[in-house]
Short mmCIF file of C-alpha atoms in Angstrom, two decimals:
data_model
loop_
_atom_site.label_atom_id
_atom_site.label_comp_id
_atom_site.label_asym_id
_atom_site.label_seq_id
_atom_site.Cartn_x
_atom_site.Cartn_y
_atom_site.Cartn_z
CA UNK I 975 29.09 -3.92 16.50
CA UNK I 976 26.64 -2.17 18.64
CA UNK I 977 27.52 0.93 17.23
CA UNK I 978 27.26 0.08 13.83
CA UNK I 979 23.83 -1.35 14.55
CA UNK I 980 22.61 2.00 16.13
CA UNK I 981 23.71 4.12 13.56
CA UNK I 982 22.30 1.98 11.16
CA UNK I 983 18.71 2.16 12.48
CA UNK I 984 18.70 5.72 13.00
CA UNK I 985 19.41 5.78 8.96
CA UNK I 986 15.86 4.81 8.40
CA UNK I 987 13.46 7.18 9.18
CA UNK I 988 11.12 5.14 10.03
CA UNK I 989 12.60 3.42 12.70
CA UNK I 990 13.86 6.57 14.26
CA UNK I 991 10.51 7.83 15.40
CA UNK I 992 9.69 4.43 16.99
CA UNK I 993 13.12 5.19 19.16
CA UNK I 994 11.19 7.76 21.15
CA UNK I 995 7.95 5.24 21.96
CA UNK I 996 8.22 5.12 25.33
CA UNK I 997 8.71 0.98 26.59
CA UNK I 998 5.89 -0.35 29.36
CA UNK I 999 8.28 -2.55 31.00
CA UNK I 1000 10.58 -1.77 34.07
CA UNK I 1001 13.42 0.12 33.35
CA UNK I 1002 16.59 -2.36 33.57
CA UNK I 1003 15.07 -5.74 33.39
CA UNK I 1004 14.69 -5.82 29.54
CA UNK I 1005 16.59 -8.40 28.34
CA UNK I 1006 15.33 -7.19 24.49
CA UNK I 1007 15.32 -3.55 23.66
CA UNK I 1008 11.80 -1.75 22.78
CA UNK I 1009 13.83 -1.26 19.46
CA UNK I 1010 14.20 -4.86 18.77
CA UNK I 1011 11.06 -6.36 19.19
CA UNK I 1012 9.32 -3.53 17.18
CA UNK I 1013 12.11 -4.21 13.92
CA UNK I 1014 11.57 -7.38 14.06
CA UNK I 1015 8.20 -7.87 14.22
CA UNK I 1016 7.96 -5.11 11.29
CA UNK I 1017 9.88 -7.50 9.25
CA UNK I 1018 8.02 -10.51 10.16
CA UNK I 1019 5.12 -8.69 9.46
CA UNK I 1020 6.53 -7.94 5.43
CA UNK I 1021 7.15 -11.21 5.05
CA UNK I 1022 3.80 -12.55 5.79
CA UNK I 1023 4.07 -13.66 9.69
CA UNK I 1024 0.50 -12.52 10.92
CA UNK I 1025 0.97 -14.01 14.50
CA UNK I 1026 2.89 -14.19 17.34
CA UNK I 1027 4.31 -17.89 17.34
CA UNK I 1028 5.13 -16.78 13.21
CA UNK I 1029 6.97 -13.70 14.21
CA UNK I 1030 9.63 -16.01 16.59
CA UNK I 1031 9.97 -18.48 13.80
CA UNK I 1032 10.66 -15.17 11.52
CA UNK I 1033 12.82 -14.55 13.60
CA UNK I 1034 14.76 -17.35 14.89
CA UNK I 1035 15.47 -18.41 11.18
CA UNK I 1036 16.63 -14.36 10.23
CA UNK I 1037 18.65 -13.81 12.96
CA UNK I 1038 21.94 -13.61 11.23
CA UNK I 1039 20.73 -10.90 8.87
CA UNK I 1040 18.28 -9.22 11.78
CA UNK I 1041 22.05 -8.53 13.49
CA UNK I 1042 23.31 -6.53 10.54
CA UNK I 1043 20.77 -3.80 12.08
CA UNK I 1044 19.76 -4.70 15.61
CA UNK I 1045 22.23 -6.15 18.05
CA UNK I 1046 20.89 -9.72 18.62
CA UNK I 1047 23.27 -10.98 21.18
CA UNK I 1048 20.50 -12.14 23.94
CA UNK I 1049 18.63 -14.25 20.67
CA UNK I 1050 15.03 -13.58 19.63
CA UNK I 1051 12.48 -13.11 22.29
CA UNK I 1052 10.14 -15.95 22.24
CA UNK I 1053 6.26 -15.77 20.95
CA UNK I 1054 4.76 -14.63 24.47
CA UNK I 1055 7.23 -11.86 25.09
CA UNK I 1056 6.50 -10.60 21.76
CA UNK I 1057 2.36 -11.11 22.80
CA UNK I 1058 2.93 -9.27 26.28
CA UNK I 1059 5.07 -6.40 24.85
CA UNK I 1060 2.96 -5.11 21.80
CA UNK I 1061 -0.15 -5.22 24.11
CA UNK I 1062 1.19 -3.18 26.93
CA UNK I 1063 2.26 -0.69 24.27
CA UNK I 1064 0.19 2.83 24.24
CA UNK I 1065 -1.80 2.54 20.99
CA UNK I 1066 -1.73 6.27 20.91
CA UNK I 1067 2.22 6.63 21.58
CA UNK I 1068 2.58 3.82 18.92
CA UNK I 1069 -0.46 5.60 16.36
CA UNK I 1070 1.71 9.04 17.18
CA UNK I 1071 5.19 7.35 16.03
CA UNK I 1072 3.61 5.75 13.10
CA UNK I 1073 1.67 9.28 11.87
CA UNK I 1074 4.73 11.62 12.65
CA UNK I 1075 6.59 8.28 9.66
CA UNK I 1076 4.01 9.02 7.64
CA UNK I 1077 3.81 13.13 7.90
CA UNK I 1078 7.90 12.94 7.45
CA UNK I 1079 8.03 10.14 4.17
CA UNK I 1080 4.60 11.93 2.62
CA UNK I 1081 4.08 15.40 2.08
CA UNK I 1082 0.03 16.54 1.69
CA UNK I 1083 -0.27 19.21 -0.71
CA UNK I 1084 -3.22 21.83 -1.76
CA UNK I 1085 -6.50 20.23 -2.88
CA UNK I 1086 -5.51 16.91 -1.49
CA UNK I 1087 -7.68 14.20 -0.64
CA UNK I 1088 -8.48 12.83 2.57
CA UNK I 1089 -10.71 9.79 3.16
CA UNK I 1090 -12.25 9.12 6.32
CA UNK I 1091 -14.29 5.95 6.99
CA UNK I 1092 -14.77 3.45 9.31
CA UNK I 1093 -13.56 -0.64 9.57
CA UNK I 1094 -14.16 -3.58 11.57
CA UNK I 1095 -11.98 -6.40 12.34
CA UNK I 1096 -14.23 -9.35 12.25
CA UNK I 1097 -11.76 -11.92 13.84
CA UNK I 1098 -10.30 -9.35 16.84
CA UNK I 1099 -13.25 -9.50 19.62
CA UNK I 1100 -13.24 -12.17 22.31
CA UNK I 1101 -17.12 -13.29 23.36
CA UNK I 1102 -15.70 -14.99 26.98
CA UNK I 1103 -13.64 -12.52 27.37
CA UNK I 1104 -16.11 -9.60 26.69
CA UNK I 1105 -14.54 -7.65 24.06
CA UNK I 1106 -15.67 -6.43 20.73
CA UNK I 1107 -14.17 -6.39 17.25
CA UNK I 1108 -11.75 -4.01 17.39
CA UNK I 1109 -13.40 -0.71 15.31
CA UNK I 1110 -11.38 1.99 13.62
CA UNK I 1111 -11.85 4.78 11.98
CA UNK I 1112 -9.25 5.83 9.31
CA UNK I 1113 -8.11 8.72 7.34
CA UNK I 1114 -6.50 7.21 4.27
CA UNK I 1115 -4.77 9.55 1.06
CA UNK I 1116 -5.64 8.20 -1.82
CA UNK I 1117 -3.06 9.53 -3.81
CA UNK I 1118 -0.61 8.30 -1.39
CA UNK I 1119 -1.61 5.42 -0.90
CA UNK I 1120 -1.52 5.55 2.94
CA UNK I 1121 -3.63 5.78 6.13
CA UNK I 1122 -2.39 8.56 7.86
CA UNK I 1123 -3.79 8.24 11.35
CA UNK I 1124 -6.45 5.79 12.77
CA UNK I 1125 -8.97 6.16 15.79
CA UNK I 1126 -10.33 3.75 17.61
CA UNK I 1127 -14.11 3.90 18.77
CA UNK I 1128 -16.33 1.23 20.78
CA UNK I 1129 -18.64 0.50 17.88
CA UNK I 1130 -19.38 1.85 14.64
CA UNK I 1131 -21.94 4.63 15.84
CA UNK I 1132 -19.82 6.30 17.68
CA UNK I 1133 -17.86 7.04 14.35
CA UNK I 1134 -19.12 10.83 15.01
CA UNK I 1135 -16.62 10.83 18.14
CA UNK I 1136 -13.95 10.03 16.35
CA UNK I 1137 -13.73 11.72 13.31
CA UNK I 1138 -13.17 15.16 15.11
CA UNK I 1139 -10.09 13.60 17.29
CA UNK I 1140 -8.35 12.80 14.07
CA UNK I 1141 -8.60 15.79 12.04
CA UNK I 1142 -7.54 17.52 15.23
CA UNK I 1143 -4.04 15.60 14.86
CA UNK I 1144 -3.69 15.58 11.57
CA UNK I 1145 -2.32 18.52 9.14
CA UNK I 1146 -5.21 19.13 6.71
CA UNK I 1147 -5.09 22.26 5.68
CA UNK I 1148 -5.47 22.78 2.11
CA UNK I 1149 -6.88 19.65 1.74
CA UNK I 1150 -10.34 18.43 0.69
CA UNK I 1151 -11.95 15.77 3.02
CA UNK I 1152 -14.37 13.30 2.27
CA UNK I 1153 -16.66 11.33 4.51
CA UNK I 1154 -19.89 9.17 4.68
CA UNK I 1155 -23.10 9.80 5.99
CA UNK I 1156 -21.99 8.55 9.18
CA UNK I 1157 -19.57 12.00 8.90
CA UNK I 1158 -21.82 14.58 7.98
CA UNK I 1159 -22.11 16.75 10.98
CA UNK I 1160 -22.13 20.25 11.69
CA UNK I 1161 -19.73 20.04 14.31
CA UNK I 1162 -17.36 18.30 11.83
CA UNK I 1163 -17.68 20.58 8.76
CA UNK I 1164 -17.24 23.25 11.33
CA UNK I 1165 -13.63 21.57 12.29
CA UNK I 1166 -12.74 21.36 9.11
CA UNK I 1167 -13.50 24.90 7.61
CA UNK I 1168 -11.34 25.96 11.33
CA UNK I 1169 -8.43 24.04 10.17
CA UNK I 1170 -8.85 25.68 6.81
CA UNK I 1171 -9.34 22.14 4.88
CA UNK I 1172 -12.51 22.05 2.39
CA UNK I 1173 -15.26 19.24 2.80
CA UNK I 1174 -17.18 17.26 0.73
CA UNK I 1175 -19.87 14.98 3.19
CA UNK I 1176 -22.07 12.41 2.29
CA UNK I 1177 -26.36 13.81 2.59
CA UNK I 1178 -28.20 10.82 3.30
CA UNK I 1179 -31.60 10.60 5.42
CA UNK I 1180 -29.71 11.32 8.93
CA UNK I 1181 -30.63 14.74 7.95
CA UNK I 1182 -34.24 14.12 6.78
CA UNK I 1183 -35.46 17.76 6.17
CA UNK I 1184 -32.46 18.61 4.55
CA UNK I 1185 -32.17 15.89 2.62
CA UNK I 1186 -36.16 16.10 1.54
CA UNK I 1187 -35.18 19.43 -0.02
CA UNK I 1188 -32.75 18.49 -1.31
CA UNK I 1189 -34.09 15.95 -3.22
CA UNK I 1190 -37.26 18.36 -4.03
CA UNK I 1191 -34.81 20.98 -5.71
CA UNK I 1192 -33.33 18.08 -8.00
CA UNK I 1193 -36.14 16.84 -8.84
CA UNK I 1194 -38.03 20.64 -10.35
CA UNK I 1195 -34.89 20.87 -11.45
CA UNK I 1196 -35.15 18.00 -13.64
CA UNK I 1197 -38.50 19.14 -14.94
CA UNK I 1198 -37.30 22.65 -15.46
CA UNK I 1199 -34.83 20.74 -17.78
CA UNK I 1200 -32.27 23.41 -15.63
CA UNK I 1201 -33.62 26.21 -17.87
CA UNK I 1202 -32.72 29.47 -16.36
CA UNK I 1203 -30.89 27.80 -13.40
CA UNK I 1204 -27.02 28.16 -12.56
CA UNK I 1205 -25.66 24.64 -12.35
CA UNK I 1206 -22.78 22.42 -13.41
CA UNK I 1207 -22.38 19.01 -14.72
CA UNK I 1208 -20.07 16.34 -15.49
CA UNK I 1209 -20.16 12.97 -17.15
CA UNK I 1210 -17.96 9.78 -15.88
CA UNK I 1211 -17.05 5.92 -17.12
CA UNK I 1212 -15.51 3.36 -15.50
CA UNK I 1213 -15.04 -0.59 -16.47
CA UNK I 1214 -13.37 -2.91 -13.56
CA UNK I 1215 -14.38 -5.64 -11.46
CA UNK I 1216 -16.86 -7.54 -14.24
CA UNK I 1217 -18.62 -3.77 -14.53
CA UNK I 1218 -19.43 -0.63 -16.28
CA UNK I 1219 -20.03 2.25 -14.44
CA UNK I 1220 -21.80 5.66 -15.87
CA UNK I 1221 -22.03 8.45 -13.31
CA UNK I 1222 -23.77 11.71 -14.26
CA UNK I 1223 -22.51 14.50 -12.10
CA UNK I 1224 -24.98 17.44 -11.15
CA UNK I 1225 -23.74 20.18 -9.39
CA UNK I 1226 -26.16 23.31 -7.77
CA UNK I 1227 -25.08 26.39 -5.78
CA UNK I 1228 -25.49 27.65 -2.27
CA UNK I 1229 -28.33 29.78 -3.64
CA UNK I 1230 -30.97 26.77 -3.91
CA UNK I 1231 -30.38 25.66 -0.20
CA UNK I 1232 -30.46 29.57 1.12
CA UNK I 1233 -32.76 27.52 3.95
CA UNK I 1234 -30.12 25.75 5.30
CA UNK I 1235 -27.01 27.20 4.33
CA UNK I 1236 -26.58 29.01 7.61
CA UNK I 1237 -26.42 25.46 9.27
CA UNK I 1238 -23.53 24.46 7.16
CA UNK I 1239 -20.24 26.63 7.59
CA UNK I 1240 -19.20 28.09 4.14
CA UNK I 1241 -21.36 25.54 2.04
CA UNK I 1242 -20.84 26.04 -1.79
CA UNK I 1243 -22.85 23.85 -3.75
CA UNK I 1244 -25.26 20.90 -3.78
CA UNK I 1245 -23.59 17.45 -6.13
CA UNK I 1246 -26.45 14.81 -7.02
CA UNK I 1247 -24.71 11.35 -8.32
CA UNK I 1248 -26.53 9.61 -10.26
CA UNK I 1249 -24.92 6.28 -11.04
CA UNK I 1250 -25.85 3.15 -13.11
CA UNK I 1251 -24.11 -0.27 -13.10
CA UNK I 1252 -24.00 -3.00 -15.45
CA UNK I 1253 -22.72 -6.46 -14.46
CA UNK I 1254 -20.80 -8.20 -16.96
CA UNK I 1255 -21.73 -11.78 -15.17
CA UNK I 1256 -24.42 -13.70 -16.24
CA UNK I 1257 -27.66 -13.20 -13.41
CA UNK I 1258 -26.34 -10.17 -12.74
CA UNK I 1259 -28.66 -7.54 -12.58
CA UNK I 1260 -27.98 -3.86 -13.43
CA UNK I 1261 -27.96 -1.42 -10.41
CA UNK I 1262 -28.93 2.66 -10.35
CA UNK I 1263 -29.19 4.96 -7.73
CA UNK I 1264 -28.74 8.55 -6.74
CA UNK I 1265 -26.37 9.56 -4.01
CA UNK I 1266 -26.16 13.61 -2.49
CA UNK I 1267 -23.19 15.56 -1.29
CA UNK I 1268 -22.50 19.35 0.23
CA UNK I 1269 -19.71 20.60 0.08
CA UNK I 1270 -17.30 24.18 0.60
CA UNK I 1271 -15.63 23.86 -2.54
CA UNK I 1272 -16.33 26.98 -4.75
CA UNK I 1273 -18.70 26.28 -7.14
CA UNK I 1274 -16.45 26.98 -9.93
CA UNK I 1275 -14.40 24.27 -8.98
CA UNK I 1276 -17.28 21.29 -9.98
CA UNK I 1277 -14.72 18.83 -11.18
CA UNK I 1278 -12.28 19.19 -7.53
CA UNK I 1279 -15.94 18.11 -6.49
CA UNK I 1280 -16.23 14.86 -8.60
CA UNK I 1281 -12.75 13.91 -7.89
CA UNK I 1282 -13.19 14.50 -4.35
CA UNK I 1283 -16.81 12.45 -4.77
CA UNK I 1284 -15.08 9.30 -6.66
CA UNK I 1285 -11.99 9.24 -5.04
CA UNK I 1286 -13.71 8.69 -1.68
CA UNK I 1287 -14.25 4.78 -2.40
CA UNK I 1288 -10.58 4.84 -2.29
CA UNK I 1289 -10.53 3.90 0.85
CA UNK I 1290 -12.22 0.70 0.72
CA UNK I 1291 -10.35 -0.47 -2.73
CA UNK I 1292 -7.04 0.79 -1.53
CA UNK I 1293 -6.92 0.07 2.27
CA UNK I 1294 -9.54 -1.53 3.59
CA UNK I 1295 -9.26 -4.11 0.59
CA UNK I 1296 -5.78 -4.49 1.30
CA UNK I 1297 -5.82 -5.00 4.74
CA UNK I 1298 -7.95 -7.55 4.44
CA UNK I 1299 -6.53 -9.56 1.62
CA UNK I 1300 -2.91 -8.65 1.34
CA UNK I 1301 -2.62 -8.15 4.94
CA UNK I 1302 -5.39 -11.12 6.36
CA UNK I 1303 -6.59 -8.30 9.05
CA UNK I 1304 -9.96 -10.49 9.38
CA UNK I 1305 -8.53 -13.59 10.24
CA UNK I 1306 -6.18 -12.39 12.73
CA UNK I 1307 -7.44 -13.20 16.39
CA UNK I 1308 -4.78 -11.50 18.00
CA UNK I 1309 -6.93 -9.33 21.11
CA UNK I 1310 -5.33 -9.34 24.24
CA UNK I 1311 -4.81 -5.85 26.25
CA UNK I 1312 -3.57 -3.13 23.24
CA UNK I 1313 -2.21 -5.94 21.14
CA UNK I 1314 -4.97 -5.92 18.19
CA UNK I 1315 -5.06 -2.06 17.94
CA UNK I 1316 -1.11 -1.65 17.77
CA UNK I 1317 -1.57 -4.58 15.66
CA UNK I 1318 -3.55 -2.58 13.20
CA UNK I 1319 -1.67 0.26 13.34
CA UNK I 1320 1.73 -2.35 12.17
CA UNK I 1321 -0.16 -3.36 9.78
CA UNK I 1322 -0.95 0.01 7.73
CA UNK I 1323 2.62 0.50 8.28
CA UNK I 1324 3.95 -2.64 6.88
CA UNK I 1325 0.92 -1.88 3.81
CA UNK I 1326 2.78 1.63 3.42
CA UNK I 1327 5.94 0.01 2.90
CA UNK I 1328 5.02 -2.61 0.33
CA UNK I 1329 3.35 0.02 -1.64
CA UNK I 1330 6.11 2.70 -1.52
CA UNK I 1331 8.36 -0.50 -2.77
CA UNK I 1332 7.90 -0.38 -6.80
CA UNK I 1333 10.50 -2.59 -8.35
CA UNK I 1334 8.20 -5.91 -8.15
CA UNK I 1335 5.28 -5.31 -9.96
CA UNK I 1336 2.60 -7.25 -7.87
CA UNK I 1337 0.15 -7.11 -5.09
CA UNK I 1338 0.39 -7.09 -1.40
CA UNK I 1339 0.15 -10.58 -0.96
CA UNK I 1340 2.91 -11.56 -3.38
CA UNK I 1341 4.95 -9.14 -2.08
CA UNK I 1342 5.32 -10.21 1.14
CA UNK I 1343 5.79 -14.47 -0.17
CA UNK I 1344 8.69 -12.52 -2.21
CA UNK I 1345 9.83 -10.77 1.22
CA UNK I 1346 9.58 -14.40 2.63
CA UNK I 1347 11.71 -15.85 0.67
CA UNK I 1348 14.60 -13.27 -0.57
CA UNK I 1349 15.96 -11.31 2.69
CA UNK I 1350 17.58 -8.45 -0.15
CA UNK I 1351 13.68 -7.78 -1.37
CA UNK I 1352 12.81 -7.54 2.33
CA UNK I 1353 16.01 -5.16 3.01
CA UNK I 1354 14.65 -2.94 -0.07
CA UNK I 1355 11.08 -2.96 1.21
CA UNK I 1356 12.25 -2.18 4.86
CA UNK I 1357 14.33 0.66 3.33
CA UNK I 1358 17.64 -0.07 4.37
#
């Protein structure tokens, strides 16, 4: 039986990585395998257990079919030996496992996207016990579908730190990255020219002078009506969420910023955004504003720029969203030691999963009530 069960897990990819995570405990006084706990709270996790005292009942009540891939002859662990083993867990051993998955199942190819941007888990800090909500920056593919690696930083300002740590361990090249304001850093665009990945940063007034003259070009531009000038443009439309969107894409070369070019490795062009929204819902009233980007992307290549530009929000829709709603990562207080990080970084996992899975049409949520109830959806989803 044991055996079977071994072979079994190292069938799924996934699970194979997590073999190599190195377990905190002493060394022969496990009563539950590393291997065990981790597949099992996984599961739970798919089919909607979001805390520790869930994840026994999970799996107390699956045990039968939990022993088709995990030998179960010592039980389930009970709720506090799940607690104490997740948060003695190295969140970057368990971040490494889960990005060397995702590198294996998802291959990045040329002109890519990669989103980088920050979150906060409102319900993870402690106030008598002194700790913060847990902050993390992520780098998410859009078309994907996936966060590929996370950081963790002490509060949202120190974003800057963090940003370089993960593009250091992740395979960009080829790629185009997008960031925030919060992002837009020499340092950074260096990094990512150096890995040989193009970038496309948010200009806001962090950069005052260069943002000033920036917004000074534009703006002769505009009463130049662009007569004589080299320059690119593109027009946009979107409907969703109880709105229409209009974006108006304008693009200028390297050759109108020749004052700060040399500040910005290999910087191509200038994009201006200007976007208006109109609300559908009554007392609703319509929105415009005008948003700046540099970027190394040849300036032939102006729509690689507006994909790049719209495709950033990604990550809020597609993870952050997600994790939040589908997943309920702002109501979870788990926070103890490494718990709510390796938490987290279960979590993207499990959201992975349930989005690779495309046979029931539906969203995160009802996925993992369907998971809950029907053990052969939950096999399919796991990927056994």
């Amino acid at each position: 039986m044991e055996k079977v069960t071994r072979i079994c897990v190292l069938d799924q990819p996934l699970f194979k990585v997590f073999l190599s995570l190195k377990d905190p405990r002493v060394g022969g006084r496990c009563l539950y395998p590393l291997i065990n706990i981790i597949f099992i709270t996984l599961c739970a996790l798919i089919a909607g257990c979001d805390g520790w005292k869930a994840i026994e009942a999970f799996g107390r009540e699956k045990i039968r079919w939990l022993s088709q891939f995990i030998n179960c002859e010592n039980g389930i662990p009970s709720h506090l030996t799940f607690a104490r083993v997740i948060a003695r867990i190295d969140p970057k051993l368990l971040e490494g496992c889960a990005r060397e998955w995702f590198q294996q199942i998802y291959q990045l190819e040329m002109w890519d996207i990669i989103n980088f941007d920050g979150k906060t888990a409102c319900a993870s800090g402690h106030v008598n016990g002194d700790k913060k909500n847990m902050h993390l920056v992520n780098a998410f593919s859009p078309k994907h579908n996936v966060a590929l690696g996370s950081e963790r930083v002490s509060e949202k300002s120190n974003e800057i730190k963090a940003i370089p740590v993960l593009l250091k361990e992740l395979n960009i090249a080829g790629t185009i990255i997008t960031s925030d304001a919060m992002g837009t850093q020499r340092g950074i665009a260096n990094l990512i020219r150096k890995k040989q990945a193009h970038y496309v940063l948010g200009l806001k007034e962090n950069h005052k002078r260069f943002y000033r003259y920036v917004e000074a070009t534009f703006k002769k531009a505009d009463e130049l009506n662009y007569q004589n000038m080299v320059s690119g443009d593109k027009k946009t439309n979107d409907y969703g969420h109880q709105r229409i969107e209009d974006r108006e894409y304008t693009i200028l070369p390297m050759m109108y910023f020749f004052k700060h070019e040399k500040n910005w490795r290999d910087l191509q062009a200038v994009v201006r955004v200007k976007s208006s929204t109109h609300r559908l819902q009554k007392n609703k009233d319509d929105e415009s504003a005008a948003r700046y980007y540099i970027t190394s992307i040849p300036f032939k290549m102006c729509d690689k720029m507006c994909e790049a530009i719209r495709a950033h929000w990604s990550i809020e829709n597609k993870l952050h969203y997600k994790l939040d709603v589908g997943m309920h990562e702002d109501d979870c207080q788990i926070y103890r030691g490494f718990a709510d990080q390796n938490f987290a970084a279960m979590r993207k996992i499990v959201l992975a999963l349930l989005e690779k899975e495309k046979s029931y049409k539906a969203g995160i949520e009802l996925k993992r009530h369907k998971a809950a109830l029907s053990t052969r959806y939950l096999r399919k989803v796991v990927g056994f």
